[in-house]
Amino acid sequence: MKFCSDWKYTQWQSVERVANNDLTRVVILVPIVGYLILFNDQIAEIASFQMIAGVEPGAVSPFFVSGLTKMKFVFLGSLFLLLSNLIFRVFRPQVLELAKGDIEFSARVSERYTVHELAKIESQVFSELWKPRLSLFWLVQDKIRAKKAVVSGYKPEVRSKMFADRGDYISFLVREWWTGEMHTFRAARFASLFLGVTGVILLAIPTLDISQAVVRNVFLSLW
């Protein structure tokens, strides 16, 4: 049996850290930044950042990037993060809202999932289209697990007995399913991750440029 798994940092749980964080939630400023850049000819003077770096009028600029270029980096970076977030929201697996890891999801299953939902998960994992992800589920004493349905018992007392007798099986089963969900829509995952990382880099460039200029000014003033 061949186990198919993408690099951890390209799966949905990792993409979320880039595409759906506090930074991406402020991209509503994109239209405002775009307006300032495109329609206000005086923005370059306002955003020169000379004062914040303590530069005297007529002195050589300590910045590597001009003020207007910094604003363009902010605009493009915010736009990229917005697109990354939109792709993430459209294609992300819904189960990611319930649990951020397979072990956490396994713990929640016994609390929230019905037998009908577990049976549906089991049928998906045992289908011909399913790609095996976790060896801890599929290998039992170095033998491949038979695709035989185990989930049953719709009455509360029967359900409880099933969890008591088949607890490890159910835990490994739902962890296998959760991991499979983190591999869905591969192209969307890579697009969201690429746009998110690029957006962060574009936003970091103006910050680093301003930081180095301020630090240089502080050291020069001390000496």
Tab-separated table of N, CA and C in Angstrom, residues 22-84:
chain	number	residue	atom	x	y	z
A	22	ASP	N	-4.697	37.315	11.773
A	22	ASP	CA	-5.091	38.690	12.120
A	22	ASP	C	-4.698	39.688	11.029
A	23	LEU	N	-3.576	39.434	10.352
A	23	LEU	CA	-3.108	40.355	9.317
A	23	LEU	C	-4.067	40.387	8.137
A	24	THR	N	-4.541	39.217	7.731
A	24	THR	CA	-5.432	39.169	6.565
A	24	THR	C	-6.789	39.800	6.857
A	25	ARG	N	-7.126	39.955	8.131
A	25	ARG	CA	-8.427	40.526	8.480
A	25	ARG	C	-8.459	42.046	8.395
A	26	VAL	N	-7.297	42.661	8.124
A	26	VAL	CA	-7.270	44.118	7.979
A	26	VAL	C	-7.105	44.533	6.517
A	27	VAL	N	-7.215	43.603	5.603
A	27	VAL	CA	-7.029	43.926	4.189
A	27	VAL	C	-8.189	44.739	3.626
A	28	ILE	N	-9.164	45.065	4.447
A	28	ILE	CA	-10.227	45.963	4.009
A	28	ILE	C	-9.657	47.342	3.675
A	29	LEU	N	-8.436	47.619	4.137
A	29	LEU	CA	-7.773	48.886	3.842
A	29	LEU	C	-7.269	48.960	2.411
A	30	VAL	N	-7.316	47.844	1.699
A	30	VAL	CA	-6.796	47.812	0.330
A	30	VAL	C	-7.422	48.888	-0.562
A	31	PRO	N	-8.733	49.047	-0.599
A	31	PRO	CA	-9.306	50.092	-1.465
A	31	PRO	C	-8.839	51.492	-1.100
A	32	ILE	N	-8.663	51.742	0.206
A	32	ILE	CA	-8.217	53.072	0.648
A	32	ILE	C	-6.786	53.323	0.183
A	33	VAL	N	-5.916	52.329	0.398
A	33	VAL	CA	-4.526	52.459	-0.037
A	33	VAL	C	-4.465	52.625	-1.548
A	34	GLY	N	-5.267	51.849	-2.260
A	34	GLY	CA	-5.292	51.953	-3.718
A	34	GLY	C	-5.727	53.327	-4.182
A	35	TYR	N	-6.695	53.906	-3.510
A	35	TYR	CA	-7.151	55.246	-3.870
A	35	TYR	C	-6.041	56.272	-3.651
A	36	LEU	N	-5.368	56.176	-2.518
A	36	LEU	CA	-4.303	57.128	-2.213
A	36	LEU	C	-3.181	57.059	-3.246
A	37	ILE	N	-2.846	55.838	-3.668
A	37	ILE	CA	-1.752	55.670	-4.618
A	37	ILE	C	-2.138	56.139	-6.011
A	38	LEU	N	-3.319	55.782	-6.439
A	38	LEU	CA	-3.702	55.991	-7.830
A	38	LEU	C	-4.252	57.378	-8.122
A	39	PHE	N	-4.850	58.021	-7.118
A	39	PHE	CA	-5.581	59.258	-7.405
A	39	PHE	C	-5.059	60.489	-6.662
A	40	ASN	N	-4.064	60.331	-5.838
A	40	ASN	CA	-3.551	61.483	-5.099
A	40	ASN	C	-2.092	61.699	-5.485
A	41	ASP	N	-1.822	62.757	-6.221
A	41	ASP	CA	-0.465	63.017	-6.707
A	41	ASP	C	0.484	63.451	-5.598
A	42	GLN	N	-0.050	63.869	-4.440
A	42	GLN	CA	0.800	64.361	-3.361
A	42	GLN	C	1.181	63.268	-2.367
A	43	ILE	N	0.736	62.069	-2.620
A	43	ILE	CA	1.005	61.006	-1.650
A	43	ILE	C	2.489	60.713	-1.506
A	44	ALA	N	3.245	60.861	-2.570
A	44	ALA	CA	4.690	60.589	-2.496
A	44	ALA	C	5.365	61.487	-1.479
A	45	GLU	N	4.940	62.740	-1.431
A	45	GLU	CA	5.526	63.671	-0.465
A	45	GLU	C	5.093	63.330	0.951
A	46	ILE	N	3.815	62.963	1.103
A	46	ILE	CA	3.290	62.639	2.425
A	46	ILE	C	3.934	61.360	2.965
A	47	ALA	N	4.135	60.400	2.061
A	47	ALA	CA	4.641	59.088	2.471
A	47	ALA	C	6.145	58.963	2.279
A	48	SER	N	6.855	60.059	2.325
A	48	SER	CA	8.298	59.994	2.125
A	48	SER	C	9.019	59.401	3.330
A	49	PHE	N	8.389	59.477	4.526
A	49	PHE	CA	8.930	58.896	5.758
A	49	PHE	C	10.253	59.543	6.171
A	50	GLN	N	10.556	60.718	5.622
A	50	GLN	CA	11.816	61.376	5.973
A	50	GLN	C	11.813	61.823	7.441
A	51	MET	N	10.655	62.303	7.912
A	51	MET	CA	10.593	62.826	9.281
A	51	MET	C	10.789	61.729	10.316
A	52	ILE	N	10.179	60.558	10.061
A	52	ILE	CA	10.262	59.473	11.034
A	52	ILE	C	11.688	58.960	11.188
A	53	ALA	N	12.512	59.151	10.145
A	53	ALA	CA	13.908	58.710	10.203
A	53	ALA	C	14.845	59.840	10.622
A	54	GLY	N	14.282	61.008	10.919
A	54	GLY	CA	15.094	62.121	11.372
A	54	GLY	C	15.988	62.705	10.307
A	55	VAL	N	15.535	62.714	9.060
A	55	VAL	CA	16.335	63.222	7.955
A	55	VAL	C	16.096	64.714	7.783
A	56	GLU	N	17.164	65.490	7.745
A	56	GLU	CA	17.050	66.926	7.539
A	56	GLU	C	16.704	67.214	6.075
A	57	PRO	N	15.993	68.313	5.810
A	57	PRO	CA	15.675	68.685	4.430
A	57	PRO	C	16.931	68.819	3.575
A	58	GLY	N	16.933	68.236	2.415
A	58	GLY	CA	18.074	68.287	1.501
A	58	GLY	C	19.118	67.225	1.747
A	59	ALA	N	19.013	66.471	2.844
A	59	ALA	CA	19.989	65.424	3.137
A	59	ALA	C	19.712	64.187	2.286
A	60	VAL	N	20.738	63.354	2.180
A	60	VAL	CA	20.587	62.112	1.410
A	60	VAL	C	19.621	61.180	2.130
A	61	SER	N	18.694	60.604	1.409
A	61	SER	CA	17.691	59.713	1.997
A	61	SER	C	18.346	58.441	2.507
A	62	PRO	N	17.996	57.999	3.719
A	62	PRO	CA	18.552	56.760	4.271
A	62	PRO	C	17.797	55.522	3.796
A	63	PHE	N	16.739	55.730	3.008
A	63	PHE	CA	15.906	54.610	2.571
A	63	PHE	C	16.428	54.005	1.273
A	64	PHE	N	16.224	52.724	1.130
A	64	PHE	CA	16.559	52.029	-0.109
A	64	PHE	C	15.405	52.068	-1.101
A	65	VAL	N	14.183	52.277	-0.581
A	65	VAL	CA	12.981	52.278	-1.407
A	65	VAL	C	12.250	53.599	-1.190
A	66	SER	N	11.779	54.212	-2.262
A	66	SER	CA	11.083	55.493	-2.151
A	66	SER	C	9.756	55.333	-1.425
A	67	GLY	N	9.217	56.462	-0.945
A	67	GLY	CA	7.963	56.437	-0.205
A	67	GLY	C	6.807	55.907	-1.031
A	68	LEU	N	6.698	56.354	-2.276
A	68	LEU	CA	5.607	55.898	-3.129
A	68	LEU	C	5.728	54.411	-3.429
A	69	THR	N	6.961	53.928	-3.610
A	69	THR	CA	7.167	52.503	-3.856
A	69	THR	C	6.766	51.686	-2.636
A	70	LYS	N	7.049	52.219	-1.448
A	70	LYS	CA	6.621	51.535	-0.225
A	70	LYS	C	5.107	51.380	-0.206
A	71	MET	N	4.397	52.441	-0.566
A	71	MET	CA	2.942	52.384	-0.581
A	71	MET	C	2.445	51.371	-1.601
A	72	LYS	N	3.119	51.268	-2.722
A	72	LYS	CA	2.733	50.287	-3.736
A	72	LYS	C	2.959	48.866	-3.224
A	73	PHE	N	4.065	48.670	-2.483
A	73	PHE	CA	4.299	47.361	-1.882
A	73	PHE	C	3.180	47.006	-0.903
A	74	VAL	N	2.752	47.997	-0.108
A	74	VAL	CA	1.667	47.769	0.848
A	74	VAL	C	0.383	47.414	0.108
A	75	PHE	N	0.103	48.132	-0.965
A	75	PHE	CA	-1.111	47.880	-1.744
A	75	PHE	C	-1.090	46.475	-2.340
A	76	LEU	N	0.008	46.121	-3.005
A	76	LEU	CA	0.092	44.796	-3.628
A	76	LEU	C	0.107	43.685	-2.589
A	77	GLY	N	0.837	43.904	-1.502
A	77	GLY	CA	0.884	42.893	-0.446
A	77	GLY	C	-0.482	42.644	0.155
A	78	SER	N	-1.229	43.717	0.421
A	78	SER	CA	-2.579	43.586	0.968
A	78	SER	C	-3.510	42.904	-0.025
A	79	LEU	N	-3.352	43.233	-1.295
A	79	LEU	CA	-4.189	42.620	-2.322
A	79	LEU	C	-3.915	41.124	-2.423
A	80	PHE	N	-2.645	40.754	-2.370
A	80	PHE	CA	-2.292	39.335	-2.418
A	80	PHE	C	-2.860	38.577	-1.214
A	81	LEU	N	-2.788	39.200	-0.040
A	81	LEU	CA	-3.339	38.563	1.156
A	81	LEU	C	-4.857	38.434	1.058
A	82	LEU	N	-5.490	39.425	0.466
A	82	LEU	CA	-6.940	39.353	0.277
A	82	LEU	C	-7.304	38.176	-0.627
A	83	LEU	N	-6.602	38.036	-1.732
A	83	LEU	CA	-6.863	36.928	-2.649
A	83	LEU	C	-6.579	35.583	-1.977
A	84	SER	N	-5.506	35.526	-1.198
A	84	SER	CA	-5.165	34.307	-0.473
A	84	SER	C	-6.276	33.924	0.486
